[in-house]
Every structure is written in C-alpha cells, then in structure tokens.
XYZ file of C-alpha atoms in Angstrom:
758
model
C 37.990 -15.961 13.606
C 38.005 -15.936 17.259
C 34.826 -16.941 18.755
C 33.025 -14.415 21.395
C 32.560 -16.458 24.775
C 28.698 -17.139 25.198
C 28.274 -16.123 28.761
C 25.041 -16.911 30.559
C 22.447 -14.764 30.491
C 22.576 -12.952 33.989
C 20.305 -11.016 35.793
C 18.637 -7.864 34.617
C 17.210 -9.429 31.581
C 12.934 -9.404 31.218
C 11.258 -12.715 30.835
C 11.029 -12.661 27.337
C 14.691 -11.995 26.887
C 15.622 -14.595 28.975
C 13.348 -17.009 26.986
C 14.611 -15.875 23.896
C 18.114 -16.331 24.830
C 18.104 -19.518 26.949
C 15.976 -21.561 24.694
C 16.809 -20.502 21.170
C 16.291 -23.841 19.590
C 12.836 -24.050 20.982
C 12.129 -20.654 20.157
C 13.288 -21.521 16.423
C 11.714 -24.871 16.174
C 8.191 -23.207 17.301
C 8.785 -20.674 14.533
C 9.131 -23.286 11.968
C 6.172 -25.270 13.022
C 3.951 -22.330 12.925
C 5.785 -21.453 9.655
C 4.959 -24.448 7.970
C 0.931 -24.343 9.196
C 1.017 -21.342 7.787
C 2.089 -22.133 4.376
C -0.730 -24.821 4.476
C -3.409 -22.310 5.737
C -2.392 -19.412 3.478
C -2.401 -21.929 0.743
C -4.933 -20.695 -2.247
C -6.024 -17.558 -0.418
C -5.734 -15.512 -3.520
C -8.390 -17.647 -5.095
C -11.123 -16.595 -1.868
C -10.122 -12.791 -2.599
C -12.217 -10.137 -4.663
C -11.301 -7.710 -7.024
C -13.628 -4.862 -6.602
C -14.523 -3.384 -3.332
C -14.812 0.463 -4.366
C -18.325 0.827 -3.554
C -19.666 1.719 -0.615
C -22.216 -0.745 1.119
C -24.270 1.730 2.722
C -24.357 4.070 -0.497
C -27.782 5.018 -2.533
C -26.063 3.091 -5.522
C -25.235 -0.067 -3.685
C -28.986 0.028 -2.624
C -30.328 0.369 -6.127
C -27.973 -2.072 -7.681
C -29.361 -4.974 -5.231
C -32.995 -3.895 -5.626
C -32.387 -4.134 -9.370
C -30.331 -7.587 -9.175
C -33.341 -9.019 -6.982
C -36.029 -7.462 -9.308
C -34.620 -6.880 -12.927
C -31.076 -9.328 -13.637
C -31.053 -8.113 -16.928
C -30.906 -4.267 -16.165
C -27.073 -4.910 -14.140
C -25.412 -7.173 -17.206
C -21.882 -8.166 -15.618
C -21.333 -10.462 -18.635
C -21.245 -9.250 -22.436
C -21.044 -11.715 -24.962
C -19.598 -9.671 -28.201
C -20.737 -11.559 -31.261
C -18.816 -10.764 -34.751
C -20.454 -11.549 -37.806
C -17.880 -10.082 -39.953
C -18.706 -8.368 -43.276
C -22.057 -9.826 -43.691
C -23.345 -8.022 -40.589
C -25.430 -8.963 -37.549
C -28.461 -9.101 -39.184
C -27.578 -11.893 -41.686
C -29.882 -14.889 -41.108
C -27.269 -17.444 -40.386
C -25.584 -14.820 -37.645
C -28.961 -14.150 -36.359
C -29.930 -17.818 -36.068
C -26.598 -18.483 -34.550
C -26.916 -15.606 -31.818
C -30.055 -16.662 -30.745
C -29.113 -19.950 -30.139
C -26.082 -18.963 -27.959
C -28.374 -16.549 -26.214
C -31.196 -19.049 -25.406
C -27.989 -21.426 -24.524
C -26.772 -18.878 -22.278
C -30.249 -18.408 -20.506
C -30.109 -22.006 -19.314
C -27.138 -22.174 -17.830
C -27.389 -22.326 -13.903
C -26.253 -19.170 -12.111
C -27.065 -16.790 -15.147
C -30.128 -14.424 -15.099
C -31.348 -11.922 -16.908
C -29.978 -12.723 -20.631
C -30.798 -10.319 -23.391
C -29.644 -9.366 -26.893
C -29.582 -6.965 -29.805
C -31.425 -10.134 -31.460
C -34.415 -10.337 -28.960
C -34.879 -6.343 -28.163
C -33.804 -4.551 -31.345
C -32.163 -1.681 -28.992
C -29.729 0.270 -31.026
C -26.848 0.440 -28.109
C -26.428 -3.346 -28.599
C -25.635 -2.924 -32.159
C -22.175 -1.615 -32.909
C -22.301 1.308 -35.884
C -20.934 -0.421 -38.599
C -23.403 -3.345 -38.144
C -20.583 -6.127 -37.887
C -21.027 -6.706 -34.363
C -23.516 -7.021 -31.602
C -24.151 -7.954 -28.196
C -25.586 -10.488 -25.987
C -25.914 -9.368 -22.045
C -26.444 -11.473 -19.008
C -26.046 -11.397 -15.375
C -24.135 -13.992 -13.047
C -25.988 -13.617 -9.773
C -24.125 -14.520 -6.808
C -21.388 -13.241 -4.354
C -18.027 -12.077 -6.529
C -16.237 -15.635 -5.709
C -19.398 -17.582 -6.649
C -20.015 -15.536 -10.082
C -16.274 -15.976 -10.881
C -16.568 -19.574 -10.738
C -19.495 -19.631 -12.951
C -17.811 -17.396 -15.316
C -14.699 -20.100 -15.290
C -17.084 -22.678 -16.096
C -18.933 -21.477 -18.768
C -16.448 -18.982 -20.753
C -14.443 -21.976 -22.727
C -17.942 -22.942 -23.962
C -18.926 -19.644 -25.513
C -15.456 -18.044 -26.480
C -14.639 -18.551 -29.943
C -15.728 -19.432 -33.183
C -19.811 -20.474 -33.271
C -20.608 -21.020 -36.995
C -20.156 -17.950 -38.740
C -19.800 -15.730 -35.993
C -16.802 -15.130 -33.393
C -17.549 -14.845 -30.008
C -15.543 -12.757 -27.302
C -16.051 -12.321 -23.544
C -16.437 -8.599 -21.721
C -18.186 -7.084 -18.947
C -17.448 -6.207 -15.522
C -17.150 -9.306 -14.264
C -14.922 -10.985 -17.078
C -12.446 -7.597 -16.471
C -12.154 -8.122 -12.698
C -11.899 -11.822 -13.167
C -9.319 -11.141 -15.662
C -7.397 -8.671 -13.491
C -7.321 -10.961 -10.396
C -5.519 -13.574 -12.350
C -3.009 -10.799 -13.808
C -2.176 -9.511 -10.488
C -1.319 -13.466 -9.098
C 0.909 -13.636 -12.125
C 2.627 -10.456 -11.772
C 2.928 -10.939 -8.168
C 4.691 -13.810 -8.459
C 7.236 -12.369 -11.119
C 7.657 -9.383 -8.741
C 8.523 -12.167 -5.925
C 11.330 -13.580 -8.061
C 12.853 -10.244 -9.109
C 12.935 -8.931 -5.588
C 13.925 -12.021 -3.402
C 17.387 -12.217 -5.379
C 17.910 -8.302 -5.773
C 17.279 -7.963 -2.085
C 19.749 -10.750 -0.986
C 22.468 -8.976 -3.343
C 21.826 -5.888 -1.656
C 21.823 -7.116 1.785
C 25.203 -8.745 1.271
C 26.355 -5.280 -0.131
C 25.224 -3.729 3.409
C 26.169 -6.752 5.726
C 29.088 -7.920 3.745
C 28.359 -11.444 5.506
C 26.324 -13.641 3.691
C 24.950 -15.132 6.917
C 23.852 -11.493 8.268
C 22.454 -10.769 4.779
C 20.301 -14.011 5.163
C 18.482 -13.262 8.585
C 16.339 -10.421 7.307
C 15.230 -12.184 4.212
C 14.307 -15.165 6.285
C 12.298 -12.596 8.672
C 10.535 -11.271 5.472
C 9.487 -14.398 4.413
C 8.146 -15.649 7.785
C 5.959 -12.179 7.664
C 4.580 -12.837 4.119
C 3.716 -16.651 5.003
C 1.923 -15.488 8.402
C 0.036 -13.014 6.695
C -1.257 -14.894 3.864
C -2.381 -17.236 6.623
C -4.317 -14.462 8.340
C -5.788 -13.024 5.232
C -7.006 -16.699 4.555
C -8.924 -16.557 8.244
C -9.873 -13.016 7.320
C -11.985 -14.095 4.155
C -13.787 -16.556 5.921
C -15.678 -13.379 7.693
C -15.391 -10.591 5.151
C -14.450 -9.729 1.572
C -10.970 -9.114 1.068
C -9.246 -7.497 -1.719
C -6.829 -9.248 -4.082
C -4.972 -6.000 -4.348
C -3.853 -6.589 -0.968
C -1.311 -9.545 -1.608
C 0.610 -6.824 -3.271
C 0.758 -4.791 0.091
C 1.792 -8.004 1.893
C 4.689 -8.950 -0.479
C 5.953 -5.657 -0.188
C 5.621 -4.613 3.515
C 6.606 -8.134 4.717
C 10.019 -7.918 3.016
C 10.479 -4.239 3.264
C 9.696 -3.822 7.105
C 11.278 -7.278 8.085
C 14.281 -5.992 6.333
C 13.927 -2.688 8.272
C 13.718 -4.297 11.487
C 16.355 -6.974 11.018
C 18.781 -4.209 9.634
C 18.254 -2.576 12.905
C 18.611 -5.515 15.391
C 21.429 -7.245 13.537
C 23.570 -3.657 13.336
C 23.026 -2.674 16.883
C 24.083 -6.537 17.962
C 27.162 -6.375 15.727
C 27.893 -2.898 17.445
C 27.519 -4.665 20.278
C 30.219 -7.227 19.599
C 32.384 -4.830 18.130
C 32.269 -3.096 21.568
C 33.607 -6.376 23.534
C 30.232 -7.501 24.424
C 29.520 -11.480 25.063
C 26.852 -13.096 22.620
C 24.186 -13.020 25.608
C 24.646 -9.378 26.652
C 24.664 -8.042 23.007
C 21.369 -9.952 22.320
C 19.956 -8.538 25.482
C 21.043 -5.191 25.218
C 19.985 -5.156 21.569
C 16.494 -6.315 22.643
C 16.057 -3.357 25.244
C 17.426 -0.687 23.005
C 16.791 -1.509 19.274
C 14.027 -4.142 19.931
C 12.116 -1.326 22.139
C 12.593 1.402 18.777
C 11.412 -1.843 16.440
C 8.260 -2.222 18.806
C 7.592 1.071 18.636
C 8.062 1.644 14.842
C 5.906 -1.240 14.236
C 3.139 0.198 16.246
C 3.305 3.903 14.605
C 3.334 2.048 11.062
C 0.159 -0.320 12.273
C -1.649 3.026 12.866
C -0.965 4.271 10.157
C -2.332 1.427 8.262
C -5.101 0.855 10.655
C -6.726 4.306 9.693
C -8.001 2.794 6.547
C -10.385 0.553 8.755
C -12.865 3.971 9.065
C -13.539 3.811 5.484
C -16.470 1.529 4.432
C -14.739 0.249 1.293
C -13.387 -3.303 1.571
C -10.810 -2.607 -1.237
C -9.387 -0.089 1.438
C -10.229 -2.267 4.530
C -8.401 -5.246 2.918
C -4.992 -3.131 2.817
C -5.661 -2.432 6.696
C -5.920 -6.360 7.430
C -3.088 -6.829 5.541
C -0.527 -4.403 6.789
C -1.479 -4.614 10.449
C -1.083 -8.312 9.969
C 2.405 -8.005 8.034
C 3.542 -5.114 10.256
C 3.047 -6.913 13.631
C 4.180 -10.500 12.210
C 7.644 -8.864 10.786
C 8.122 -7.437 14.135
C 7.037 -10.248 16.317
C 9.959 -12.234 14.054
C 12.428 -9.584 14.397
C 12.515 -9.815 17.869
C 11.773 -13.337 18.250
C 13.447 -15.540 15.573
C 16.387 -13.001 15.100
C 17.473 -12.648 18.688
C 17.216 -16.661 19.100
C 19.248 -16.964 15.605
C 21.912 -14.424 16.860
C 22.543 -16.292 20.077
C 22.851 -19.562 18.124
C 25.330 -17.672 15.905
C 27.315 -15.630 18.014
C 30.117 -13.766 16.123
C 29.594 -16.396 13.204
C 26.869 -13.956 12.018
C 30.075 -11.665 10.559
C 30.884 -15.298 8.594
C 31.172 -15.313 4.830
C 32.232 -11.847 4.301
C 32.070 -11.401 0.836
C 33.759 -7.849 1.034
C 37.112 -8.857 2.698
C 38.593 -9.249 -0.476
C 37.741 -5.896 -1.717
C 38.546 -4.505 1.498
C 42.039 -6.104 1.090
C 42.421 -4.523 -2.348
C 41.215 -1.491 -1.287
C 43.624 -1.352 1.828
C 46.870 -2.390 -0.465
C 45.886 0.632 -2.957
C 45.201 3.311 -0.130
C 48.293 2.857 1.597
C 48.720 1.609 5.499
C 46.149 3.740 6.918
C 43.292 2.151 4.637
C 42.440 5.183 2.819
C 43.780 8.041 4.733
C 41.130 8.721 7.302
C 43.716 9.362 9.694
C 41.740 7.200 12.550
C 39.000 9.496 13.014
C 36.801 8.808 10.173
C 35.398 5.074 10.537
C 31.781 3.960 9.814
C 29.333 6.783 9.289
C 31.923 9.515 9.350
C 30.608 10.809 5.843
C 26.905 10.957 7.349
C 28.148 13.135 10.469
C 30.494 15.185 8.085
C 27.096 15.872 6.088
C 24.909 16.679 8.818
C 27.633 19.087 10.099
C 27.550 21.018 6.861
C 23.697 21.016 6.864
C 23.724 22.246 10.065
C 26.041 25.106 9.359
C 23.646 26.309 6.399
C 20.451 25.218 8.282
C 18.234 28.216 6.990
C 19.305 27.529 3.358
C 18.791 24.121 3.055
C 15.411 24.225 5.137
C 14.031 26.495 2.733
C 15.382 25.320 -0.617
C 14.444 21.509 0.454
C 11.122 22.683 1.367
C 10.306 24.593 -1.703
C 11.708 21.853 -3.883
C 9.178 19.369 -2.282
C 6.555 21.663 -2.780
C 7.344 22.153 -5.890
C 7.076 18.766 -6.695
C 3.703 18.477 -5.423
C 2.000 21.050 -7.187
C 0.601 18.870 -10.111
C -1.454 17.269 -7.255
C -3.853 20.640 -7.320
C -5.005 19.575 -10.521
C -5.956 16.014 -9.793
C -9.161 14.397 -10.953
C -10.828 11.822 -9.395
C -12.346 8.480 -11.263
C -13.342 5.053 -10.987
C -11.064 1.758 -12.032
C -12.532 0.187 -15.352
C -10.815 -2.223 -17.889
C -8.510 0.558 -18.902
C -6.652 -0.672 -15.688
C -5.762 -3.887 -17.933
C -3.037 -4.118 -20.481
C -4.419 -3.534 -24.006
C -3.632 -7.150 -25.038
C -6.164 -8.290 -22.491
C -8.925 -10.041 -24.249
C -11.781 -8.256 -21.723
C -9.780 -4.985 -22.341
C -9.788 -5.841 -25.990
C -13.802 -6.123 -25.761
C -14.536 -3.226 -23.721
C -12.330 -1.134 -26.082
C -14.538 -2.322 -28.939
C -17.704 -1.470 -27.370
C -16.370 2.038 -26.284
C -15.207 2.924 -30.163
C -17.628 1.194 -31.879
C -20.988 1.022 -30.391
C -23.281 4.368 -29.970
C -23.725 3.827 -26.322
C -22.731 1.697 -22.858
C -24.017 -1.864 -23.634
C -23.216 -2.618 -19.819
C -25.473 0.056 -18.744
C -25.131 3.819 -18.169
C -27.266 5.292 -15.521
C -29.733 3.480 -14.140
C -32.605 5.091 -11.982
C -35.273 2.707 -9.568
C -38.267 3.866 -9.324
C -40.241 2.673 -6.314
C -43.857 3.218 -5.946
C -47.250 2.721 -7.645
C -47.690 4.949 -10.674
C -49.332 5.439 -13.777
C -47.932 4.948 -17.396
C -48.730 8.802 -18.061
C -46.635 9.707 -14.452
C -43.889 7.269 -15.986
C -43.920 8.914 -19.353
C -43.820 12.480 -17.740
C -40.860 11.540 -15.970
C -38.960 10.210 -18.701
C -39.703 13.586 -20.378
C -38.341 15.248 -17.414
C -35.130 13.361 -17.337
C -34.485 13.230 -21.251
C -34.558 16.944 -21.072
C -31.625 17.183 -18.231
C -28.489 18.744 -19.618
C -25.785 16.003 -20.123
C -28.260 13.404 -21.146
C -28.085 11.809 -24.585
C -31.027 10.084 -23.950
C -33.323 8.053 -21.597
C -35.060 4.973 -22.028
C -37.601 3.083 -20.384
C -39.691 2.422 -18.035
C -39.053 -1.367 -17.618
C -41.973 -2.406 -15.348
C -41.888 -5.176 -12.925
C -44.896 -8.247 -13.375
C -46.232 -7.412 -9.958
C -46.091 -3.659 -10.042
C -44.842 -0.839 -7.914
C -41.464 -1.090 -9.349
C -39.677 0.166 -12.698
C -36.432 1.456 -14.146
C -35.020 3.809 -16.750
C -31.904 3.921 -18.312
C -29.945 7.092 -19.008
C -27.164 7.404 -21.397
C -24.993 10.713 -20.507
C -23.221 12.468 -22.965
C -19.578 11.915 -23.086
C -17.439 9.334 -20.729
C -19.855 6.887 -18.686
C -17.890 8.409 -15.316
C -16.562 11.840 -16.428
C -17.527 15.093 -14.728
C -20.466 15.264 -16.869
C -22.244 11.964 -15.946
C -21.344 12.698 -12.331
C -23.218 15.946 -12.629
C -26.142 14.180 -14.294
C -26.507 11.577 -11.213
C -26.805 14.511 -8.366
C -29.459 16.122 -11.178
C -31.484 13.099 -11.538
C -31.161 12.363 -7.860
C -32.691 16.105 -7.315
C -35.352 15.416 -10.043
C -39.064 15.695 -8.611
C -40.960 12.317 -9.411
C -44.521 11.093 -8.255
C -42.339 7.768 -6.798
C -39.197 6.978 -4.895
C -36.065 7.065 -6.823
C -32.536 6.002 -6.305
C -29.813 5.948 -8.952
C -26.963 3.456 -9.441
C -24.490 2.914 -12.792
C -21.142 3.486 -12.817
C -21.095 7.269 -12.219
C -23.215 7.085 -9.294
C -21.028 4.488 -7.438
C -18.140 6.799 -7.940
C -20.291 9.996 -6.907
C -21.291 7.930 -3.578
C -17.511 6.605 -3.041
C -16.109 10.182 -3.292
C -18.802 11.139 -0.634
C -18.143 8.356 1.546
C -13.930 9.144 1.365
C -14.908 13.071 2.039
C -16.800 11.961 5.122
C -14.181 9.581 6.487
C -11.266 11.204 5.426
C -11.006 13.724 8.257
C -11.324 10.825 11.024
C -9.137 8.845 9.277
C -6.094 11.830 9.189
C -6.950 12.511 12.755
C -6.099 9.227 13.886
C -3.016 9.176 11.967
C -1.858 12.559 13.116
C -3.105 12.216 16.760
C -1.865 8.928 17.228
C 1.550 9.732 15.612
C 1.896 12.946 17.979
C 1.112 10.763 21.111
C 3.955 7.968 20.416
C 6.606 10.364 19.067
C 5.863 12.209 22.046
C 6.414 9.160 24.046
C 9.468 8.553 22.456
C 11.043 11.844 22.836
C 9.637 13.621 25.486
C 9.702 16.725 23.554
C 6.430 18.978 22.279
C 8.206 20.031 19.188
C 9.609 17.007 17.523
C 6.349 15.210 17.339
C 4.698 18.247 15.370
C 8.101 18.404 13.280
C 7.244 14.395 12.147
C 4.098 15.290 11.164
C 5.162 17.904 9.241
C 8.081 16.608 7.464
C 6.536 13.127 6.842
C 3.552 14.956 5.146
C 6.625 16.993 3.212
C 7.966 13.911 2.149
C 4.717 12.616 0.181
C 4.673 15.947 -2.029
C 6.827 14.339 -4.750
C 4.669 10.796 -4.534
C 1.329 12.859 -5.109
C 2.767 14.916 -7.725
C 4.114 12.446 -9.792
C 1.075 10.485 -9.434
C -0.820 13.214 -11.080
C 2.003 14.372 -13.772
C 2.612 10.280 -14.808
C -0.641 8.483 -14.252
C -3.356 10.985 -14.768
C -1.841 13.390 -17.459
C -0.083 10.123 -19.109
C 3.280 11.427 -19.100
C 5.647 8.560 -19.404
C 2.581 6.443 -20.178
C 4.256 4.732 -23.032
C 7.646 4.007 -21.132
C 5.658 2.492 -18.330
C 3.105 0.488 -20.303
C -0.261 1.965 -19.517
C -3.212 3.707 -20.625
C -3.757 7.561 -18.981
C -7.549 7.837 -18.337
C -7.443 11.359 -17.537
C -8.245 10.678 -13.643
C -6.782 8.927 -10.422
C -9.028 5.948 -9.032
C -10.659 7.542 -6.073
C -9.202 5.346 -3.477
C -5.655 5.214 -4.376
C -4.536 8.536 -2.932
C -5.821 7.358 0.284
C -3.999 4.077 0.232
C -0.924 5.762 -0.520
C -1.030 8.218 2.181
C -1.288 5.758 4.835
C 1.447 3.364 3.716
C 3.978 5.937 2.667
C 3.233 8.068 5.760
C 3.758 4.673 7.804
C 7.078 3.927 6.313
C 8.155 7.533 6.698
C 7.350 7.170 10.266
C 9.320 3.963 10.032
C 12.631 5.645 9.204
C 11.911 8.956 11.350
C 11.545 6.471 14.410
C 14.626 5.193 13.749
C 16.687 8.161 13.402
C 14.810 9.961 16.537
C 15.699 7.049 18.628
C 19.361 7.324 18.206
C 19.645 10.894 18.545
C 17.453 11.069 21.606
C 19.532 8.101 22.989
C 22.877 10.436 22.227
C 20.827 13.188 23.884
C 20.143 11.701 27.227
C 23.928 10.613 27.222
C 25.604 13.834 26.498
C 23.071 16.871 26.347
C 24.665 18.306 23.710
C 22.233 18.799 20.986
C 24.137 19.478 17.543
C 26.610 16.361 18.594
C 23.379 14.586 18.803
C 21.991 14.998 15.662
C 25.299 14.121 14.293
C 25.006 11.122 16.134
C 21.808 10.116 14.966
C 22.889 10.625 11.134
C 26.409 8.968 11.762
C 24.949 5.801 13.103
C 21.660 5.492 11.139
C 21.938 7.480 7.704
C 23.468 4.607 5.934
C 21.021 1.982 7.493
C 17.882 4.240 6.656
C 19.192 4.651 3.153
C 19.984 0.992 2.754
C 16.723 0.190 4.066
C 15.193 2.603 1.658
C 16.772 1.534 -1.393
C 15.944 -2.152 -0.532
C 12.350 -1.302 0.288
C 12.196 0.721 -3.093
C 13.590 -2.170 -4.999
C 10.517 -4.441 -3.694
C 8.132 -1.523 -4.580
C 9.424 -1.133 -7.951
C 9.082 -4.843 -8.575
C 5.589 -4.727 -7.469
C 5.538 -1.339 -9.935
C 6.242 -3.695 -12.877
C 2.629 -5.228 -12.741
C 0.560 -4.905 -15.979
C -2.411 -3.353 -13.895
C -2.174 0.488 -13.647
C -3.346 0.739 -10.152
C -0.860 -1.686 -8.944
C 1.761 -0.269 -10.957
C 0.981 3.500 -9.349
C 0.978 1.764 -5.791
C 4.697 0.478 -6.508
C 6.203 3.331 -7.915
C 4.604 5.830 -6.335
C 5.573 4.447 -2.749
C 9.104 3.599 -3.796
C 9.610 7.042 -4.874
C 7.988 8.374 -1.494
C 10.526 6.078 0.585
C 13.713 7.289 -1.298
C 12.509 10.951 -1.125
C 12.053 10.504 2.511
C 15.062 8.801 3.263
C 17.464 10.858 0.940
C 15.826 14.116 1.166
C 13.924 14.530 4.106
C 15.906 12.817 6.800
C 19.180 13.628 5.310
C 18.657 17.529 4.894
C 15.139 18.578 6.080
C 15.552 16.897 9.752
C 18.870 18.241 10.950
C 18.676 21.809 9.212
C 15.255 22.083 11.277
C 16.481 20.689 14.305
C 19.434 23.143 14.154
C 17.056 25.962 13.763
C 14.929 24.879 16.728
C 17.964 24.111 18.596
C 17.554 22.962 22.377
C 13.953 24.242 22.099
C 13.576 20.822 20.316
C 13.277 18.712 23.663
C 11.269 21.152 25.582
C 8.050 20.313 27.226
C 5.904 21.412 29.944
C 6.216 20.132 33.409
C 3.202 17.704 33.747
C 3.956 16.462 30.157
C 7.396 15.845 31.266
C 6.301 13.916 34.395
C 4.170 11.880 32.205
C 6.689 10.771 29.599
C 9.167 10.143 32.505
C 6.605 7.154 33.775
C 4.938 6.102 30.765
C 7.880 7.405 27.935
C 9.883 4.891 25.694
C 13.581 5.074 25.837
C 16.034 3.354 23.858
C 18.604 3.609 26.775
C 19.720 0.038 28.143
C 19.332 0.866 32.091
C 21.544 -2.305 32.818
C 24.232 -1.150 30.258
C 24.221 2.360 29.244
C 22.096 4.677 31.705
C 24.688 7.497 32.729
C 25.864 8.089 36.000
C 23.383 10.622 37.951
C 25.189 13.976 37.731
C 27.592 12.705 35.135
C 27.315 13.222 31.453
C 29.017 10.562 29.079
C 31.450 11.483 26.491
C 30.617 9.381 23.378
C 33.062 8.478 21.451
C 32.570 10.990 18.600
C 32.941 13.767 21.099
C 36.334 12.610 21.894
C 37.246 12.168 18.173
C 36.007 15.814 17.892
C 37.970 17.060 20.574
C 41.058 15.047 19.702
C 41.112 16.393 16.162
C 40.678 20.027 17.165
C 43.610 19.685 19.955
C 45.905 18.572 17.205
C 44.687 20.946 14.625
C-alpha cells in the first residue's frame, strides 16, 4: 500500500486544527489519562442513583407525603412483609406469635419507623381473603439511597422461613430497589450484546478493521466520561438509574454517527488525492462543523427536559447533554489525532478485499457492469431521481402512511410505573401480585387525606362520612390523630385500580370536598394526577424550546426560511410510528407474550416526553448530515435537484448505516426485563429506522422537489444575518467556488456524459 505523504500542516488552519494535527500523540496521551481518571471517578455511579423520580417536588401530594412521614410514619409504609401461615391460617396461635415477634424485631431496627401489622390492628385490609396470609407494614425513613442501604442490611434477616411462617418482602421500596438491581444487570448484558454486533456492522460499513475500531473507541470514551460526569452530579442532586441506559445508547450511537461522518469525509479527501494533514484539516472544517452543529441540536432537544420538575426526566437531560458533548469532543479531537497518525493506514486490514476480488471475477472486467458511471452511492442518487420524478405521489403516500401508523396514540391512557414493570418472577413483583389478587384493599395505602388544624371528634366524623359517600370510594377509614393534636389523616380506598381513572377522579373530588380544616391529598393516584398536571403545564415550554431552537439552528445551517419548518414537521412525522407502536404494543398488550412484559392498560406519564426528546434529537442528527451535504453542493453548483441527489448519494448509505447501528444498540437496551426500559429501547429504535429509511429517503427529496428553488429563499435581512453568522460546511481554503463561477461536480459531469453518449 502506497503511503500518503504527511505534508506539514500549513497556513489557513485554525488554532484547534493546528493543535490536533501538530501534536496528535500529546492529544491522545491527554485523552488516555482523562479516560483513566473517568473510569476511577465513574466507578460505582449506579449505586448512587435512584429508581424513582416521577413525583413533582412542589406538588400537593409531595407536601402531604413528607408531612405524613414526619408525623405519621405508619401511614406511608414502603416495606411490606407478607407472612404466609399456610393452611393453619394467620390467626393460629403459633403463626400469630411468630408474626408479633417479627413485628417487634422490625420495630427495633435502626432506620425503621411506623411498624404495624394485621395482628396489632386487626385491619381486614392487612389479611388475605383466604386467611392464609397477612401483612406487617413499616416505613424505612430517609433519602432513597439511605433507605435502600437499610433494606439491603435487614432483608436477609427477614426473608424466608421463621418457625411456622414464610416471609416475603414487598412494598414500594423493595420494588424500586429490585428494579435498580435488574436495570444494572440488564445494562451490562445490553453492552455485551451491542459492542460486538456494532463492531461487526462497522467492519461491514468501512471494510477496514482499523477504521471500524475508531468509532467504537470514541463511543467508549464518551460513555466512560459521562459516567464520571453523572457521578459528580449525584453529589448535588438526584439522578435516576434509568439514565444509564441512555448513556450507553447515545454514547455508542452518536459517537458512531459522528465518527462515521468524520472518517467517511477523511477517506473521501484521501481518495481525491489530498495528503494526510490536508485531508484532516478539510474534514474538520467541513464534516467537523456539521458534527458540532448536530451535537448542539441534539443537546438542545435533550436539554428541554430540564424544564420539568421530575428528576426522572431531568436525569436524562444530564446524561444526554454530557454524552452528546463528550461524543462530539472525542470525534473532533481524538479521532483527527488518530487519523493523522494513521494516514492512509486507516484503510488497513480491509476484510472485504477478498469478497470484492471474487465479485470482480464473477462480474467481469468492469466489476459489475456499472460502466464506469455508477460508483459509490449511485443507487441512492437513482432512488432520489425516481422519488423526485413522482414527488407528489411519494409525499402524499408517505405522509398518509406515517399518520396512519400514529393513529393508535389517539387512544393513549397515562398511568404510573408500579411493580408490573418487573418480570413476573421478580420476588417483590410476586409479593405485589399476591397482595393485588388476594387482599380486599391495598395494604400499601390507597389515597391518604392529611388534615391540618384543630377539629372536634364530631367534625372528623362528619368529614369521614362526607368523603365515604363520594362516587368511586369503596370505604373511608380514620381519623388517625397525632398525640399533640392539630393533625390527623384519613385513608380512602378507591374502587377498582389504585391508580385507575376512577381513583384519579376521586382524588379531584377529595380535594374539592369542603372540610373544617386544611386538607391535602396524597397516594399513588394523587401523585399521578399531580405529575400529569406538572407535565401538561411545562410541556408547551419544552416543545417551544425544541422547536424555536431547531428553527434557528437549521436556519443558521441553510440560510433558508422554509427548510427549518420542513425539518421540524418532517421530524415530527418520523415519530408517529414510534408513538403509535408504543400504545398498540405496550398499552394494549399486543406482542406482550413475545416481548415478555405485562400490559397495564396505560403508559407511564413521563415516557412519551422522554422518547420525544430523544427521538427528535436523533432525527435532527440525521437531518443535519443530509442537509449539510445538500447545502454544500447547492452553494457550489446552484442546481437544486442535483444537490438533493448529491446529498442522498453521499449520505444515504452513511445515514442508513448509522441508523442501523444505533437501532442495534437501542434494541439491545430493549432486551431489558423492565418494561419502561424495553419501551424506550424498542420505541426509539423504530423511530430511528423510520426516520432514516422512510423520511430521509422518501419524504425529504419529494418535499424538496415540490418546493423547488423556493426551498432556499430568505428575505434580505435574514439573508444578510445568515451571511454573517451562518454555519457552512464549505471549506474556505479548499472548496469555496471562485466568485462568478459555478463549479461542476463529478456527478453533474457523469450525468452530462451519459446523456451525450446516449
């Protein structure tokens, strides 16, 4: 292999470009040291994360929960001991004595408050209908991580056989803790699945094993760096363990996208005869600018989740912004430095050479009958020409198909995550299933009404009768009063599901019910109502941020008024299949057996917001790659239709390959045993594939054909603004057209040649 001469970098390069190209070994050494430090800093980050975060900290239900925890720990149990006495029943003397002993022992544990049981209260809600099981309820106080540590300490001492009874652990804390453990196990398995598959796909895309390893290295650096960043963030605020799944998915996916784009452009420059330094410099000034721009658009989409109060959503913003910026930084520093050192050896270890030789012998001397006019990406150019010749048909049919796929989302029902997120064999899920099916009420607490203010027994009794008479209330119990007076609480058991539509209506009616004291309502249904209200209040702000910033950034890239609007509308259309599939599969339960989850008839409230921000950002990522090449060629030739063909020819295969690789990573995440993670992984994988294979391939060229040269129009003031502040992929030192002269690209020359010979 002839080695390309590494000419020393000359003038015209920016300071950062000169640093990367002149000191590549120093750049890689610094990166290696920082990565090693990130490994140390990010170790054990999962143990510091939480598995909740769906509550609005400023909501009425949050206030009531915290007040009840301070004054009535027993009213908000998060740990349930399910005591199974067998055929003898829970009222047998031996079983009752053993259960009381367990309750007394639990009450003496440090960090455990509010222990109560069927044997101490006689409450029918704590005894199964067949009399074989009963519940000891308690609350482990403190922050989520501290409470989990207490659970880890005491669980082995209580789980299992105790005399004549068998004890299992359930409750909200046990469910969340087991979910956290399962997520960590599933994430490790997803990484073991995704990494080798990704490497195989990269080898297929690049041919060269050396080139294939570069994107994978960038992804690993981004993931390790993000884990370190999240470890630091946990020192100041709560972070959801679910965010680690996004770190892995975006760390690999976006790093591979950016590295694919950079390496592809570098290899194009080498093939055109540039030396190593010139190729790297040109790549950074063209593809590098696009990568920076793309990273910014994705980061903005993810940053929109910061407007929501739930730390579950905010955690994905922390992780997403960090991994996007780190992936872009690595792609624009480590990757160019490695390319400088490799030179044309980036094409070494071409594993497809043997296949090409065999294909050449089978196809004859022309290597497949291309006649010399095909070349890489010719199929995408022909497809673009076909789509533009029938632009109205493709635009209408594609749009109608996407809208049809999204129709199931019109029937969406929002709910809250519970134990049914876990696999049916999970120990805490087994306990909760038994409580749900065998007990007359919800031992973990239904709806709780906190009463604050002095009141007489008669006033308390009157209020209880009033709320017990409300539609949808199965029974009302209480009050339980504080020793100091002035505080009490009532327990309301709703009819039907604990967080169903009826229970949510009951929450609203309880809040509207007149009372001689101040009341605040909490419980799972109240938390859901408040969460939905918080999302509805902040959603317009989040959507506005995403749309407005996207419009601005795409305008800065293209200088067009119409293209940014097209980008927003087409990106939204690319998400319809994902949202429709989420409802059809995960809410309605189609394919539940095949995918291994339990359909609950609703979708967790925050998931659609999260999936929108992630998928919209990724769609913009691919959109920027395509638009940047179309814009670059349009600036050089002024030929609109040719520029669209050129853009698809040079990015169609790249975007498709990147989408397939990212989909593989997301599907690996989607193998999780936790339903929300499965939904996120599989849903985003579908959105990415639809965007790359349908929207970018069919809808974008057909719409751009219909809008014609109007596509590039902008009023004078905006045009001047773009000329001054806009972003361009054109390399001002190597590729800027001579004023007054339109450059004729290779593709135009090929087209003209084929027409003349025809």
